[in-house]
PDB file of C-alpha atoms in Angstrom:
ATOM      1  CA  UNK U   1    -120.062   5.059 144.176  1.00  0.00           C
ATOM      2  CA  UNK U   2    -121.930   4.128 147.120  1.00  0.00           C
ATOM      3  CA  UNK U   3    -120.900   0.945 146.969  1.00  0.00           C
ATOM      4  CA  UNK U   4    -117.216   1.301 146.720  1.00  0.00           C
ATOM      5  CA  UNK U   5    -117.229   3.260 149.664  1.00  0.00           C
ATOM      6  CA  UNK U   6    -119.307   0.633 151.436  1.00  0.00           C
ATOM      7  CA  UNK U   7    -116.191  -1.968 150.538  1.00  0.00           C
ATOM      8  CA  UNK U   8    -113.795   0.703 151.528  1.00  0.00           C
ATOM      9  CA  UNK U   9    -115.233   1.203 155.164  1.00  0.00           C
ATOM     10  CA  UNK U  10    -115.669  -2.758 155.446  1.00  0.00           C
ATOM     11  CA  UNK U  11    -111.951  -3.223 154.307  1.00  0.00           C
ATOM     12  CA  UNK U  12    -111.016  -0.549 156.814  1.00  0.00           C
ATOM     13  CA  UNK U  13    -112.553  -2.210 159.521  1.00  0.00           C
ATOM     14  CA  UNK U  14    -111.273  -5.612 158.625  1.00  0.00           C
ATOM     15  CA  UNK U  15    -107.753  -4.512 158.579  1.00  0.00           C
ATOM     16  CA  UNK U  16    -108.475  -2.561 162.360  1.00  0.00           C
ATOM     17  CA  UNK U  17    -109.928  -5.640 163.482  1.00  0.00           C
ATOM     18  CA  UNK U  18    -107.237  -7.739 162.447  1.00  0.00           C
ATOM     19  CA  UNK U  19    -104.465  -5.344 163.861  1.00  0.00           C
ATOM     20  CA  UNK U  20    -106.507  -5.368 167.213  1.00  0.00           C
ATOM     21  CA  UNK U  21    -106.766  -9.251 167.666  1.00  0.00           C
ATOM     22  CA  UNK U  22    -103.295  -9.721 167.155  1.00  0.00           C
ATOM     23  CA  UNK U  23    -102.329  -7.086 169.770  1.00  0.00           C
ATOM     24  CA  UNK U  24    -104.819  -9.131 172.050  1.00  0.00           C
ATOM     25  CA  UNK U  25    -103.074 -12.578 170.835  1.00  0.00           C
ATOM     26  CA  UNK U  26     -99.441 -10.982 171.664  1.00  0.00           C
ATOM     27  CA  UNK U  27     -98.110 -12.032 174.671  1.00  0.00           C
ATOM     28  CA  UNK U  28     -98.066 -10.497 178.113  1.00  0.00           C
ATOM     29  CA  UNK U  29     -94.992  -7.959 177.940  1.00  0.00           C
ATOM     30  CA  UNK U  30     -95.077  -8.535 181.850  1.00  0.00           C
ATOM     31  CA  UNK U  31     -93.784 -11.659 181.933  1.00  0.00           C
ATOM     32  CA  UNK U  32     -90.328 -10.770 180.288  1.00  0.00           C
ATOM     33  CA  UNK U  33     -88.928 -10.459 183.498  1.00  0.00           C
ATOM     34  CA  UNK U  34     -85.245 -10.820 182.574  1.00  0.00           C
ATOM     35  CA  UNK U  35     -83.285  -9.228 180.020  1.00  0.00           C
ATOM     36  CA  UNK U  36     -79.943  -9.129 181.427  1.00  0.00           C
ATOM     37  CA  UNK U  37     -76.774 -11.328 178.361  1.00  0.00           C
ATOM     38  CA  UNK U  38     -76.098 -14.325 180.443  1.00  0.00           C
ATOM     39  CA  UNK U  39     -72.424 -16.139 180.077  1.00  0.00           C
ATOM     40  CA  UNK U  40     -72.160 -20.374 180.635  1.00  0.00           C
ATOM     41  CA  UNK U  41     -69.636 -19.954 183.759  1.00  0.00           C
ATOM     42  CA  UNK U  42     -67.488 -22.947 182.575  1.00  0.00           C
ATOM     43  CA  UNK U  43     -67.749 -23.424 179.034  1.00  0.00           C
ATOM     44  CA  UNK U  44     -66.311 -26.345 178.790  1.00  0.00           C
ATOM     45  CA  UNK U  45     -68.639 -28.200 181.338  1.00  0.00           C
ATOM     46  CA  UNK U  46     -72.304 -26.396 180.779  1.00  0.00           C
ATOM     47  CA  UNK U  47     -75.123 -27.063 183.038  1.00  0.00           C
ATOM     48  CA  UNK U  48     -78.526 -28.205 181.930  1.00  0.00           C
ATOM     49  CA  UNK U  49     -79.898 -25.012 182.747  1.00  0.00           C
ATOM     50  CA  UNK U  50     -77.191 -23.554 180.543  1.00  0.00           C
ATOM     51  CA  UNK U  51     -77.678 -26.196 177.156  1.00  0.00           C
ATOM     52  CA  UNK U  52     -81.402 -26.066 177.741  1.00  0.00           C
ATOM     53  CA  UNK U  53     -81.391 -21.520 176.714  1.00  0.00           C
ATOM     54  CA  UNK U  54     -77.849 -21.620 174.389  1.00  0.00           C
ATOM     55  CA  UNK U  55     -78.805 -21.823 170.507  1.00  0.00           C
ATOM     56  CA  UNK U  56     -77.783 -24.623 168.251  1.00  0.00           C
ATOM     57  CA  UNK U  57     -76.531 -23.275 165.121  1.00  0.00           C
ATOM     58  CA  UNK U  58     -77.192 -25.556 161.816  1.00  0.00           C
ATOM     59  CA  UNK U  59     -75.508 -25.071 158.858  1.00  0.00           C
ATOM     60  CA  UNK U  60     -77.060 -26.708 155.574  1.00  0.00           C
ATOM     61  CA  UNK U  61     -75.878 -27.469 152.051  1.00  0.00           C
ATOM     62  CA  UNK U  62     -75.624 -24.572 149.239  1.00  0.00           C
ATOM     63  CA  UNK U  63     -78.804 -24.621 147.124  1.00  0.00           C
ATOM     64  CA  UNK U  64     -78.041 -23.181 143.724  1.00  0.00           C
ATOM     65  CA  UNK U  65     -78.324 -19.611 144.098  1.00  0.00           C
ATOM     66  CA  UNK U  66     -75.031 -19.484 146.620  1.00  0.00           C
ATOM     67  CA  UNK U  67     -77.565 -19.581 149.788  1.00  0.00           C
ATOM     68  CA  UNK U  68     -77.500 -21.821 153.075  1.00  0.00           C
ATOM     69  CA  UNK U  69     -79.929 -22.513 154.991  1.00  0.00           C
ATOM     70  CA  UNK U  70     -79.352 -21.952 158.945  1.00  0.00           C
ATOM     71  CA  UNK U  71     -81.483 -23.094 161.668  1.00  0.00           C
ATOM     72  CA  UNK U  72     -81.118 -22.320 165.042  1.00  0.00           C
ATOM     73  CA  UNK U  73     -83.062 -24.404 167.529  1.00  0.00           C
ATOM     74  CA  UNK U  74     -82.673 -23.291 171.168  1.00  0.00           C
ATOM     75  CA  UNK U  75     -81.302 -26.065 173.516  1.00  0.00           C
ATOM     76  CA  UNK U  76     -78.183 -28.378 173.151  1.00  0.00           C
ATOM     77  CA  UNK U  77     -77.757 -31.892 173.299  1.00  0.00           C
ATOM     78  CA  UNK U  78     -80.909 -32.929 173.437  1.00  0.00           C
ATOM     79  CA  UNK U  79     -82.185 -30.356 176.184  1.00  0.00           C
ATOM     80  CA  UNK U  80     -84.733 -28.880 174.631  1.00  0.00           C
ATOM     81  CA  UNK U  81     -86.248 -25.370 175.618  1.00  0.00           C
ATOM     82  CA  UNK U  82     -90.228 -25.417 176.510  1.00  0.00           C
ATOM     83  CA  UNK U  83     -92.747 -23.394 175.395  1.00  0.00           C
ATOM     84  CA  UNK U  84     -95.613 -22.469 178.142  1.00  0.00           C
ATOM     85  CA  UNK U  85     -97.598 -19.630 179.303  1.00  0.00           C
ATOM     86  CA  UNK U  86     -95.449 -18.309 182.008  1.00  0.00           C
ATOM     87  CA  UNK U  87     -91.684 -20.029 180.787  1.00  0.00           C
ATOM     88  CA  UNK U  88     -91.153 -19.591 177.050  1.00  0.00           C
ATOM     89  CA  UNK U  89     -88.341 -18.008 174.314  1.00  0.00           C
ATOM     90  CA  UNK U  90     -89.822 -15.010 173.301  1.00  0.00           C
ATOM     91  CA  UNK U  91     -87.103 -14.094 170.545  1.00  0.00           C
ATOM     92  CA  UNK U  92     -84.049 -15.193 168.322  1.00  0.00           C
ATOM     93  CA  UNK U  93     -82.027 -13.498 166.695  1.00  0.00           C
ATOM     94  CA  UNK U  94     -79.653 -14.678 164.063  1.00  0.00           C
ATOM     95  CA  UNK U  95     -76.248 -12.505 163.037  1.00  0.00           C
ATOM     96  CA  UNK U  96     -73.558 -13.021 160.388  1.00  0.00           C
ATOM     97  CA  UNK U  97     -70.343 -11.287 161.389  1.00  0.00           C
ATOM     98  CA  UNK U  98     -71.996  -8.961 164.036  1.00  0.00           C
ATOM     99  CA  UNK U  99     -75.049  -7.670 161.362  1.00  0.00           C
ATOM    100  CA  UNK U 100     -78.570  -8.859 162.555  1.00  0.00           C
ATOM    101  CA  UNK U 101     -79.956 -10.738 159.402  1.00  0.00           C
ATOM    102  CA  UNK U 102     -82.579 -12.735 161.329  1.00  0.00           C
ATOM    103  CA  UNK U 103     -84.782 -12.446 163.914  1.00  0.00           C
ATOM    104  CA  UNK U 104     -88.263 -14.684 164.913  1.00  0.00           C
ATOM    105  CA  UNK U 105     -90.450 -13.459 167.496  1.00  0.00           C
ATOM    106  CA  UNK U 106     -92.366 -15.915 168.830  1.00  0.00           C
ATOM    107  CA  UNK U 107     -94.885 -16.575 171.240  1.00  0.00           C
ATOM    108  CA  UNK U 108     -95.628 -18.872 174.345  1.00  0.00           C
ATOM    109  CA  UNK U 109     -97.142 -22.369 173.854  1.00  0.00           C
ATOM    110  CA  UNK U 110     -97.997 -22.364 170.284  1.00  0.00           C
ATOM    111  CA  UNK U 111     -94.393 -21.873 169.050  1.00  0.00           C
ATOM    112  CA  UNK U 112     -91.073 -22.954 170.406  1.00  0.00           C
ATOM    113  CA  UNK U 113     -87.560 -21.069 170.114  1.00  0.00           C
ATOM    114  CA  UNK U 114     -86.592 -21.887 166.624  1.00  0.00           C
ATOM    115  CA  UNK U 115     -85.335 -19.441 163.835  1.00  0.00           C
ATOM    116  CA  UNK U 116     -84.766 -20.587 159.933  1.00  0.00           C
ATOM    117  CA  UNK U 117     -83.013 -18.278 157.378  1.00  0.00           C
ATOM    118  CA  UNK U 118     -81.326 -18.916 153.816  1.00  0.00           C
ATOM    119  CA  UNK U 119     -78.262 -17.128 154.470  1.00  0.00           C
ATOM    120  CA  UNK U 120     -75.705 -16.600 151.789  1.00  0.00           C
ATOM    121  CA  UNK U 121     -72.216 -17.209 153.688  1.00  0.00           C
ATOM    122  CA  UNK U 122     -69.582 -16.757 151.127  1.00  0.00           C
ATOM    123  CA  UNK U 123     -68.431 -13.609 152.524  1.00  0.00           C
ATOM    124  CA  UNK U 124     -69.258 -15.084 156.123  1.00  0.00           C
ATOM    125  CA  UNK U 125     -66.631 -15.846 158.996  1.00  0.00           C
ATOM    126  CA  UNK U 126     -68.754 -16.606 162.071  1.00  0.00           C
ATOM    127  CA  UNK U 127     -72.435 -16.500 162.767  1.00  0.00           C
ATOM    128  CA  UNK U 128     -73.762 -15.900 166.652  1.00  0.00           C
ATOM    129  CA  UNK U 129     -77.067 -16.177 167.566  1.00  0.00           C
ATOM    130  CA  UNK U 130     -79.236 -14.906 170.879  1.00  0.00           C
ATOM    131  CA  UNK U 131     -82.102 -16.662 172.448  1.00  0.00           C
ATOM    132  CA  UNK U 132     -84.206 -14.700 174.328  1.00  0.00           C
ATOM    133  CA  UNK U 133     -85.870 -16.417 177.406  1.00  0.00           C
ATOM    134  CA  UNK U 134     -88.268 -14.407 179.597  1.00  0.00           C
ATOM    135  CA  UNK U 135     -87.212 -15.659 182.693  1.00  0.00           C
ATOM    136  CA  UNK U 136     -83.796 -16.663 182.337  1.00  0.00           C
ATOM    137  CA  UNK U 137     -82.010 -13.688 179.783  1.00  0.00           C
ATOM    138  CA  UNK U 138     -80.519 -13.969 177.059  1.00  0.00           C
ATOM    139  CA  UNK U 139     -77.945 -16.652 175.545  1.00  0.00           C
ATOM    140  CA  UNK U 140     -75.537 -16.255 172.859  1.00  0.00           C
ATOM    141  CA  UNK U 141     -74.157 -19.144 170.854  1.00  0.00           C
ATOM    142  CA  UNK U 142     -71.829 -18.732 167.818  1.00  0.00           C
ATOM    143  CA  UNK U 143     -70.109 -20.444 165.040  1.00  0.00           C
ATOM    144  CA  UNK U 144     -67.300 -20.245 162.728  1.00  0.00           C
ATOM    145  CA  UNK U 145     -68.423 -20.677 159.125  1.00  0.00           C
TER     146      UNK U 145
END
């Protein structure tokens, strides 16, 4: 008996310990500093600035089971976002038809803004997706499916 509860109280204080080093690990809430849904002012003609936070939505073949798999990487044409301490994508979200099925939180430096789902888009007509930037807002791509 005495030694179960010995294994208890060290699996008790593994799990608090864990729990408390990834609070420390999260990021600086702080440094979200804009929140505000930011529109490309001339769609047609986006800036760098623009490409560089608007998702790329990625569609891939149907595996067997009727799923897709859909990636969204944040930048466009080759304009990649970064990932650093104080400039970073902090969330994406991924929606089918307006109903969040997705979402990757991530954090500065040691990920970049990039979401992956297997989706199953038979009944789907357009997916959107929001990238989150902590300096810049948020951008909202979308496709039709």
């Amino acid at each position: 008996m005495e030694k179960r509860l010995g294994r208890r109280a060290f699996l008790k204080v593994a799990c608090i310990t864990a729990a408390a080093a990834t609070v420390v690990q999260a990021y600086d809430k702080k440094l979200v500093v804009n929140t505000m849904d930011m529109k490309i002012q001339d769609p047609k003609n986006p800036t760098k600035a623009e490409l560089k936070h608007s998702p790329d939505i990625k569609v891939g073949e149907i595996d067997a089971k009727g799923f897709s798999i859909v990636e969204v990487e944040v930048g466009q044409e080759g304009i990649i976002h970064p990932s650093t301490a104080n400039h970073w994508i902090y969330q994406v979200e991924l929606y089918a038809d307006g109903k969040k099925i997705a979402v990757a939180d991530l954090e500065p430096e040691i990920s970049r803004g990039y979401l992956s789902s297997r989706v199953n888009l038979s009944k789907v007509k357009e997916l959107s997706a929001i990238a989150k930037c902590n300096l810049h807002g948020n951008y909202t791509s979308s496709i039709t499916v």
